[in-house]
Amino acid sequence: MSQDIYLTGITTTGTPHIGNYVGAIAPGIAASKDVTKKNYYFLADYHALAKNENPDNISRSTLEIAAAWMALGLDTQHATFYRQSDIPEIPQLMWFLTSVTAKGLMNRAHSYKAAVQANLETGNSDPDKGISMALYSYPVLMAADILMFRATKVPVGRDQKQHVEMARDIAQRFNHHFGDLLVLPEAVIDDNTATLAGLDGRKMSKSYNNTIPVFAPEKKLRKLIMKIKTNSLEPGEPKDPSDSTLFDIYKAFATPAETEAMAARYADGIAWGEMKQTLFEYINEHIKPARQEYERLIADPASVEAELKKGAERAREVAVPYLNELKHAVGIRTLGKT
Ligand code: TRP
């Protein structure tokens, strides 16, 4: 059995928040330090275009997300860290894949179906209103991201599982036509870190505007934590850790022993105000050194750019020769050569 290759992408929309940190950044960074594993991490800026973001926001988000991963200790010597748009072979591969992808398969994508459903619910006569080809073809681009680097394991949130399965279907179809050239990937879903709630108790997400940015300045961080929704139990009344956003966030950062100790304080009826203060201090201490480095990187975008370019160079050492092989297989060849 050959070695597994891990690959995951982060769409460059928004500022990295604690939900991203817990769900993707922290496990990704831990994995980047495991020298027995081969890892690719990339900024999916072409995917951001499908979300109709404002151009300045995409660019800012690319800087913030790259700086966050770097500041939090991503090992870029070992893991390959790059920006999707620096690898022209990815959209080229996407076109090869597009030519073997059944339109019917794309009709079944959850993301597309949700957009159609939203149109129907608002009584639109055109179910495809406002739906771009980029949104529709989103899973094919994602398949190209994955297949370009022969990834076998793709760590993603539950909402992306179907996309990884589609990448697998598309690869099979390609192989059926052109020979056994693409490697079939598999989604890896970590249920422990699945979803963190935000300020209002719903899933922490940019779309709900309820996030806590990882690198919010100290004062802002405190203010946001003080806003997290709790129930109306009084100090001294026992509280249920399994129904508390504050507890979930604490748990995401704390050690198992600390988490257990906190559960005991819940049973003893810790006051919400005290819990909020404790949580703030804990996260702030945890994040402080990285925050300084983050601020330094944000003020020096050229150094982030240079790191991404280095990563792209390494990624292309794989992508360029592989794409040439795939090109040949589909019939795009230098004339006069076999
Ligand atoms: N679509 C993913 C998301 O929104 C991001 C992404 C793009 C991705 N390409 C990928 C994830 C390839 C894993 C593999 O979360």
GROMACS .gro file of C-alpha atoms and ligand atoms in nm:
model
  353
    1MET     CA    1   0.000   0.000   0.000
    2SER     CA    2   0.144   0.337  -0.088
    3GLN     CA    3   0.142   0.622   0.160
    4ASP     CA    4  -0.174   0.823   0.215
    5ILE     CA    5  -0.178   1.178   0.087
    6TYR     CA    6  -0.393   1.427   0.280
    7LEU     CA    7  -0.529   1.735   0.111
    8THR     CA    8  -0.774   2.002   0.213
    9GLY     CA    9  -0.880   2.345   0.091
   10ILE     CA   10  -1.003   2.655   0.267
   11THR     CA   11  -1.229   2.889   0.073
   12THR     CA   12  -1.102   3.245   0.098
   13THR     CA   13  -1.413   3.416   0.220
   14GLY     CA   14  -1.421   3.590   0.556
   15THR     CA   15  -1.192   3.627   0.855
   16PRO     CA   16  -1.073   3.307   1.027
   17HIS     CA   17  -1.291   3.246   1.332
   18ILE     CA   18  -1.281   3.015   1.628
   19GLY     CA   19  -1.510   2.766   1.452
   20ASN     CA   20  -1.254   2.742   1.167
   21TYR     CA   21  -0.976   2.715   1.421
   22VAL     CA   22  -1.129   2.425   1.605
   23GLY     CA   23  -1.270   2.247   1.300
   24ALA     CA   24  -0.988   2.284   1.049
   25ILE     CA   25  -0.688   2.496   1.144
   26ALA     CA   26  -0.584   2.328   1.471
   27PRO     CA   27  -0.619   1.969   1.342
   28GLY     CA   28  -0.452   2.070   1.014
   29ILE     CA   29  -0.155   2.222   1.191
   30ALA     CA   30  -0.119   1.921   1.417
   31ALA     CA   31  -0.120   1.696   1.110
   32SER     CA   32   0.137   1.918   0.935
   33LYS     CA   33   0.385   1.830   1.209
   34ASP     CA   34   0.343   1.459   1.160
   35VAL     CA   35   0.637   1.378   0.937
   36THR     CA   36   0.499   1.035   0.856
   37LYS     CA   37   0.217   1.201   0.662
   38LYS     CA   38   0.215   1.390   0.336
   39ASN     CA   39  -0.012   1.695   0.355
   40TYR     CA   40  -0.137   1.956   0.114
   41TYR     CA   41  -0.320   2.265   0.237
   42PHE     CA   42  -0.437   2.531   0.002
   43LEU     CA   43  -0.635   2.853  -0.019
   44ALA     CA   44  -0.929   2.795  -0.251
   45ASP     CA   45  -0.954   3.141  -0.402
   46TYR     CA   46  -1.116   3.022  -0.724
   47HIS     CA   47  -1.387   2.866  -0.513
   48ALA     CA   48  -1.437   3.202  -0.346
   49LEU     CA   49  -1.532   3.347  -0.687
   50ALA     CA   50  -1.827   3.108  -0.701
   51LYS     CA   51  -1.962   3.273  -0.387
   52ASN     CA   52  -1.995   3.613  -0.547
   53GLU     CA   53  -1.765   3.780  -0.299
   54ASN     CA   54  -1.644   4.131  -0.339
   55PRO     CA   55  -1.289   4.130  -0.491
   56ASP     CA   56  -1.128   4.326  -0.207
   57ASN     CA   57  -1.277   4.085   0.045
   58ILE     CA   58  -1.136   3.784  -0.139
   59SER     CA   59  -0.791   3.933  -0.142
   60ARG     CA   60  -0.808   4.039   0.223
   61SER     CA   61  -0.942   3.701   0.327
   62THR     CA   62  -0.659   3.525   0.141
   63LEU     CA   63  -0.404   3.727   0.338
   64GLU     CA   64  -0.583   3.674   0.670
   65ILE     CA   65  -0.630   3.301   0.629
   66ALA     CA   66  -0.272   3.244   0.511
   67ALA     CA   67  -0.135   3.459   0.796
   68ALA     CA   68  -0.352   3.276   1.049
   69TRP     CA   69  -0.226   2.931   0.945
   70MET     CA   70   0.132   3.053   0.944
   71ALA     CA   71   0.107   3.237   1.277
   72LEU     CA   72  -0.052   2.938   1.446
   73GLY     CA   73   0.243   2.724   1.350
   74LEU     CA   74   0.175   2.543   1.024
   75ASP     CA   75   0.489   2.354   0.931
   76THR     CA   76   0.540   2.474   0.575
   77GLN     CA   77   0.868   2.286   0.546
   78HIS     CA   78   0.684   1.962   0.569
   79ALA     CA   79   0.331   2.038   0.447
   80THR     CA   80   0.278   2.196   0.106
   81PHE     CA   81   0.089   2.523   0.155
   82TYR     CA   82  -0.021   2.709  -0.156
   83ARG     CA   83  -0.287   2.915  -0.325
   84GLN     CA   84  -0.511   2.743  -0.579
   85SER     CA   85  -0.480   3.025  -0.833
   86ASP     CA   86  -0.100   2.983  -0.837
   87ILE     CA   87  -0.143   2.638  -0.990
   88PRO     CA   88  -0.271   2.687  -1.347
   89GLU     CA   89  -0.276   2.309  -1.390
   90ILE     CA   90  -0.581   2.289  -1.160
   91PRO     CA   91  -0.827   2.470  -1.390
   92GLN     CA   92  -0.675   2.284  -1.685
   93LEU     CA   93  -0.747   1.955  -1.516
   94MET     CA   94  -1.092   2.084  -1.429
   95TRP     CA   95  -1.170   2.106  -1.799
   96PHE     CA   96  -1.064   1.745  -1.861
   97LEU     CA   97  -1.285   1.643  -1.573
   98THR     CA   98  -1.572   1.860  -1.694
   99SER     CA   99  -1.567   1.665  -2.019
  100VAL     CA  100  -1.633   1.336  -1.837
  101THR     CA  101  -1.873   1.468  -1.572
  102ALA     CA  102  -2.239   1.390  -1.623
  103LYS     CA  103  -2.456   1.698  -1.600
  104GLY     CA  104  -2.702   1.485  -1.405
  105LEU     CA  105  -2.440   1.430  -1.136
  106MET     CA  106  -2.406   1.804  -1.086
  107ASN     CA  107  -2.785   1.840  -1.069
  108ARG     CA  108  -2.767   1.630  -0.753
  109ALA     CA  109  -2.509   1.844  -0.569
  110HIS     CA  110  -2.652   1.960  -0.234
  111SER     CA  111  -2.511   2.309  -0.277
  112TYR     CA  112  -2.681   2.352  -0.614
  113LYS     CA  113  -3.005   2.193  -0.496
  114ALA     CA  114  -3.014   2.425  -0.194
  115ALA     CA  115  -2.983   2.729  -0.423
  116VAL     CA  116  -3.268   2.600  -0.642
  117GLN     CA  117  -3.478   2.529  -0.335
  118ALA     CA  118  -3.422   2.883  -0.210
  119ASN     CA  119  -3.547   3.019  -0.542
  120LEU     CA  120  -3.857   2.800  -0.531
  121GLU     CA  121  -3.931   2.906  -0.175
  122THR     CA  122  -3.920   3.273  -0.261
  123GLY     CA  123  -4.164   3.205  -0.546
  124ASN     CA  124  -3.918   3.272  -0.827
  125SER     CA  125  -4.043   3.152  -1.163
  126ASP     CA  126  -3.684   3.065  -1.268
  127PRO     CA  127  -3.542   2.796  -1.038
  128ASP     CA  128  -3.188   2.875  -1.161
  129LYS     CA  129  -3.213   3.245  -1.095
  130GLY     CA  130  -2.883   3.391  -0.977
  131ILE     CA  131  -2.704   3.055  -1.002
  132SER     CA  132  -2.375   3.088  -1.187
  133MET     CA  133  -2.195   2.815  -1.377
  134ALA     CA  134  -1.918   2.849  -1.117
  135LEU     CA  135  -2.161   2.751  -0.842
  136TYR     CA  136  -2.297   2.471  -1.057
  137SER     CA  137  -1.953   2.336  -1.146
  138TYR     CA  138  -1.811   2.389  -0.799
  139PRO     CA  139  -1.774   2.013  -0.734
  140VAL     CA  140  -1.573   1.967  -1.056
  141LEU     CA  141  -1.323   2.232  -0.953
  142MET     CA  142  -1.302   2.069  -0.615
  143ALA     CA  143  -1.242   1.733  -0.783
  144ALA     CA  144  -0.955   1.889  -0.979
  145ASP     CA  145  -0.803   2.024  -0.654
  146ILE     CA  146  -0.807   1.679  -0.504
  147LEU     CA  147  -0.712   1.466  -0.806
  148MET     CA  148  -0.427   1.699  -0.912
  149PHE     CA  149  -0.222   1.582  -0.614
  150ARG     CA  150  -0.336   1.218  -0.602
  151ALA     CA  151  -0.487   1.279  -0.260
  152THR     CA  152  -0.625   0.969  -0.093
  153LYS     CA  153  -0.767   1.133   0.222
  154VAL     CA  154  -0.960   1.457   0.227
  155PRO     CA  155  -1.041   1.599   0.574
  156VAL     CA  156  -1.358   1.805   0.540
  157GLY     CA  157  -1.670   1.909   0.725
  158ARG     CA  158  -1.978   1.694   0.686
  159ASP     CA  159  -2.127   1.941   0.437
  160GLN     CA  160  -1.842   1.868   0.193
  161LYS     CA  161  -1.864   1.491   0.203
  162GLN     CA  162  -2.080   1.467  -0.106
  163HIS     CA  163  -1.832   1.677  -0.303
  164VAL     CA  164  -1.551   1.434  -0.222
  165GLU     CA  165  -1.773   1.144  -0.329
  166MET     CA  166  -1.837   1.325  -0.654
  167ALA     CA  167  -1.462   1.366  -0.705
  168ARG     CA  168  -1.436   0.992  -0.668
  169ASP     CA  169  -1.715   0.930  -0.922
  170ILE     CA  170  -1.557   1.171  -1.167
  171ALA     CA  171  -1.214   1.008  -1.128
  172GLN     CA  172  -1.364   0.666  -1.193
  173ARG     CA  173  -1.529   0.789  -1.504
  174PHE     CA  174  -1.205   0.947  -1.627
  175ASN     CA  175  -1.012   0.628  -1.559
  176HIS     CA  176  -1.273   0.425  -1.742
  177HIS     CA  177  -1.220   0.636  -2.054
  178PHE     CA  178  -0.850   0.711  -2.042
  179GLY     CA  179  -0.677   0.450  -1.828
  180ASP     CA  180  -0.603   0.414  -1.462
  181LEU     CA  181  -0.441   0.751  -1.404
  182LEU     CA  182  -0.640   0.922  -1.130
  183VAL     CA  183  -0.635   0.816  -0.767
  184LEU     CA  184  -0.970   0.771  -0.593
  185PRO     CA  185  -1.002   0.993  -0.284
  186GLU     CA  186  -1.198   0.941   0.034
  187ALA     CA  187  -1.345   1.199   0.275
  188VAL     CA  188  -1.225   1.204   0.635
  189ILE     CA  189  -1.477   1.350   0.876
  190ASP     CA  190  -1.390   1.424   1.236
  191ASP     CA  191  -1.708   1.417   1.438
  192ASN     CA  192  -1.543   1.551   1.753
  193THR     CA  193  -1.466   1.884   1.603
  194ALA     CA  194  -1.768   1.892   1.376
  195THR     CA  195  -1.939   2.217   1.467
  196LEU     CA  196  -1.900   2.486   1.723
  197ALA     CA  197  -2.186   2.719   1.810
  198GLY     CA  198  -2.153   3.094   1.768
  199LEU     CA  199  -2.263   3.396   1.972
  200ASP     CA  200  -2.633   3.322   1.925
  201GLY     CA  201  -2.612   2.947   1.978
  202ARG     CA  202  -2.647   2.858   1.609
  203LYS     CA  203  -2.351   2.705   1.420
  204MET     CA  204  -2.062   2.953   1.417
  205SER     CA  205  -2.059   3.071   1.060
  206LYS     CA  206  -1.986   3.377   0.858
  207SER     CA  207  -2.332   3.346   0.704
  208TYR     CA  208  -2.496   3.391   1.045
  209ASN     CA  209  -2.272   3.679   1.143
  210ASN     CA  210  -2.217   3.519   1.484
  211THR     CA  211  -1.845   3.447   1.473
  212ILE     CA  212  -1.555   3.519   1.705
  213PRO     CA  213  -1.245   3.596   1.497
  214VAL     CA  214  -0.942   3.397   1.616
  215PHE     CA  215  -0.729   3.708   1.623
  216ALA     CA  216  -0.976   3.964   1.746
  217PRO     CA  217  -0.780   4.221   1.949
  218GLU     CA  218  -0.795   4.150   2.322
  219LYS     CA  219  -1.070   4.402   2.402
  220LYS     CA  220  -1.287   4.288   2.116
  221LEU     CA  221  -1.237   3.924   2.207
  222ARG     CA  222  -1.354   3.997   2.559
  223LYS     CA  223  -1.655   4.188   2.434
  224LEU     CA  224  -1.759   3.908   2.199
  225ILE     CA  225  -1.724   3.639   2.463
  226MET     CA  226  -1.939   3.846   2.699
  227LYS     CA  227  -2.209   3.842   2.428
  228ILE     CA  228  -2.234   3.463   2.401
  229LYS     CA  229  -2.587   3.350   2.473
  230THR     CA  230  -2.655   3.161   2.797
  231ASN     CA  231  -2.971   3.057   2.978
  232SER     CA  232  -3.105   3.242   3.281
  233LEU     CA  233  -2.981   3.010   3.557
  234GLU     CA  234  -2.855   3.202   3.861
  235PRO     CA  235  -2.509   3.170   4.021
  236GLY     CA  236  -2.509   2.865   4.247
  237GLU     CA  237  -2.761   2.675   4.038
  238PRO     CA  238  -2.610   2.363   3.874
  239LYS     CA  239  -2.560   2.403   3.498
  240ASP     CA  240  -2.553   2.154   3.215
  241PRO     CA  241  -2.221   2.153   3.023
  242SER     CA  242  -2.377   1.964   2.734
  243ASP     CA  243  -2.605   2.258   2.664
  244SER     CA  244  -2.359   2.545   2.684
  245THR     CA  245  -2.178   2.722   2.401
  246LEU     CA  246  -1.929   2.860   2.654
  247PHE     CA  247  -1.843   2.510   2.763
  248ASP     CA  248  -1.806   2.381   2.407
  249ILE     CA  249  -1.563   2.658   2.320
  250TYR     CA  250  -1.367   2.604   2.639
  251LYS     CA  251  -1.348   2.233   2.568
  252ALA     CA  252  -1.217   2.298   2.219
  253PHE     CA  253  -0.912   2.471   2.364
  254ALA     CA  254  -0.862   2.301   2.701
  255THR     CA  255  -0.699   1.971   2.792
  256PRO     CA  256  -0.925   1.678   2.891
  257ALA     CA  257  -0.831   1.728   3.258
  258GLU     CA  258  -0.916   2.099   3.245
  259THR     CA  259  -1.241   2.017   3.073
  260GLU     CA  260  -1.333   1.773   3.345
  261ALA     CA  261  -1.251   2.028   3.614
  262MET     CA  262  -1.472   2.280   3.438
  263ALA     CA  263  -1.760   2.031   3.424
  264ALA     CA  264  -1.731   2.006   3.803
  265ARG     CA  265  -1.755   2.384   3.831
  266TYR     CA  266  -2.071   2.370   3.620
  267ALA     CA  267  -2.216   2.117   3.862
  268ASP     CA  268  -2.124   2.352   4.146
  269GLY     CA  269  -2.317   2.631   3.978
  270ILE     CA  270  -2.046   2.860   3.839
  271ALA     CA  271  -2.194   3.204   3.752
  272TRP     CA  272  -2.220   3.279   3.380
  273GLY     CA  273  -2.024   3.600   3.428
  274GLU     CA  274  -1.739   3.413   3.591
  275MET     CA  275  -1.742   3.147   3.322
  276LYS     CA  276  -1.722   3.412   3.052
  277GLN     CA  277  -1.429   3.580   3.222
  278THR     CA  278  -1.251   3.243   3.262
  279LEU     CA  279  -1.311   3.154   2.899
  280PHE     CA  280  -1.183   3.491   2.782
  281GLU     CA  281  -0.864   3.461   2.987
  282TYR     CA  282  -0.805   3.107   2.871
  283ILE     CA  283  -0.842   3.179   2.501
  284ASN     CA  284  -0.653   3.503   2.525
  285GLU     CA  285  -0.354   3.335   2.687
  286HIS     CA  286  -0.368   3.057   2.433
  287ILE     CA  287  -0.381   3.289   2.133
  288LYS     CA  288  -0.161   3.575   2.249
  289PRO     CA  289   0.178   3.468   2.108
  290ALA     CA  290   0.024   3.374   1.774
  291ARG     CA  291  -0.169   3.702   1.764
  292GLN     CA  292   0.153   3.901   1.768
  293GLU     CA  293   0.293   3.697   1.482
  294TYR     CA  294  -0.037   3.729   1.295
  295GLU     CA  295  -0.029   4.105   1.324
  296ARG     CA  296   0.329   4.109   1.203
  297LEU     CA  297   0.237   3.901   0.897
  298ILE     CA  298  -0.067   4.112   0.815
  299ALA     CA  299   0.159   4.418   0.818
  300ASP     CA  300   0.404   4.238   0.585
  301PRO     CA  301   0.192   4.080   0.310
  302ALA     CA  302   0.499   4.036   0.087
  303SER     CA  303   0.636   3.775   0.325
  304VAL     CA  304   0.308   3.584   0.312
  305GLU     CA  305   0.309   3.610  -0.066
  306ALA     CA  306   0.665   3.473  -0.076
  307GLU     CA  307   0.569   3.175   0.140
  308LEU     CA  308   0.272   3.096  -0.085
  309LYS     CA  309   0.488   3.122  -0.395
  310LYS     CA  310   0.736   2.879  -0.244
  311GLY     CA  311   0.452   2.638  -0.172
  312ALA     CA  312   0.320   2.675  -0.527
  313GLU     CA  313   0.660   2.593  -0.667
  314ARG     CA  314   0.667   2.271  -0.471
  315ALA     CA  315   0.310   2.187  -0.564
  316ARG     CA  316   0.385   2.241  -0.931
  317GLU     CA  317   0.674   1.997  -0.918
  318VAL     CA  318   0.396   1.741  -0.886
  319ALA     CA  319   0.123   1.909  -1.090
  320VAL     CA  320   0.316   1.996  -1.409
  321PRO     CA  321   0.447   1.651  -1.503
  322TYR     CA  322   0.123   1.484  -1.393
  323LEU     CA  323  -0.090   1.716  -1.602
  324ASN     CA  324   0.133   1.641  -1.901
  325GLU     CA  325   0.060   1.275  -1.856
  326LEU     CA  326  -0.313   1.341  -1.833
  327LYS     CA  327  -0.304   1.568  -2.136
  328HIS     CA  328  -0.145   1.296  -2.339
  329ALA     CA  329  -0.404   1.049  -2.219
  330VAL     CA  330  -0.696   1.263  -2.335
  331GLY     CA  331  -0.537   1.335  -2.673
  332ILE     CA  332  -0.383   1.679  -2.627
  333ARG     CA  333  -0.039   1.592  -2.766
  334THR     CA  334   0.264   1.737  -2.936
  335LEU     CA  335   0.209   1.656  -3.302
  336GLY     CA  336   0.454   1.422  -3.463
  337LYS     CA  337   0.535   1.250  -3.135
  338THR     CA  338   0.367   0.940  -3.008
  339TRP     N1  339  -1.534   2.347  -0.081
  339TRP     C1  340  -1.457   2.344   0.040
  339TRP     C2  341  -1.532   2.426   0.148
  339TRP     O1  342  -1.606   2.515   0.114
  339TRP     C3  343  -1.319   2.402   0.020
  339TRP     C4  344  -1.244   2.323  -0.080
  339TRP     C5  345  -1.216   2.357  -0.209
  339TRP     C6  346  -1.189   2.195  -0.058
  339TRP     N2  347  -1.144   2.261  -0.269
  339TRP     C7  348  -1.126   2.158  -0.181
  339TRP     C8  349  -1.185   2.109   0.051
  339TRP     C9  350  -1.060   2.037  -0.196
  339TRP    C10  351  -1.119   1.985   0.036
  339TRP    C11  352  -1.059   1.951  -0.088
  339TRP     O2  353  -1.513   2.400   0.264
   0.00000   0.00000   0.00000
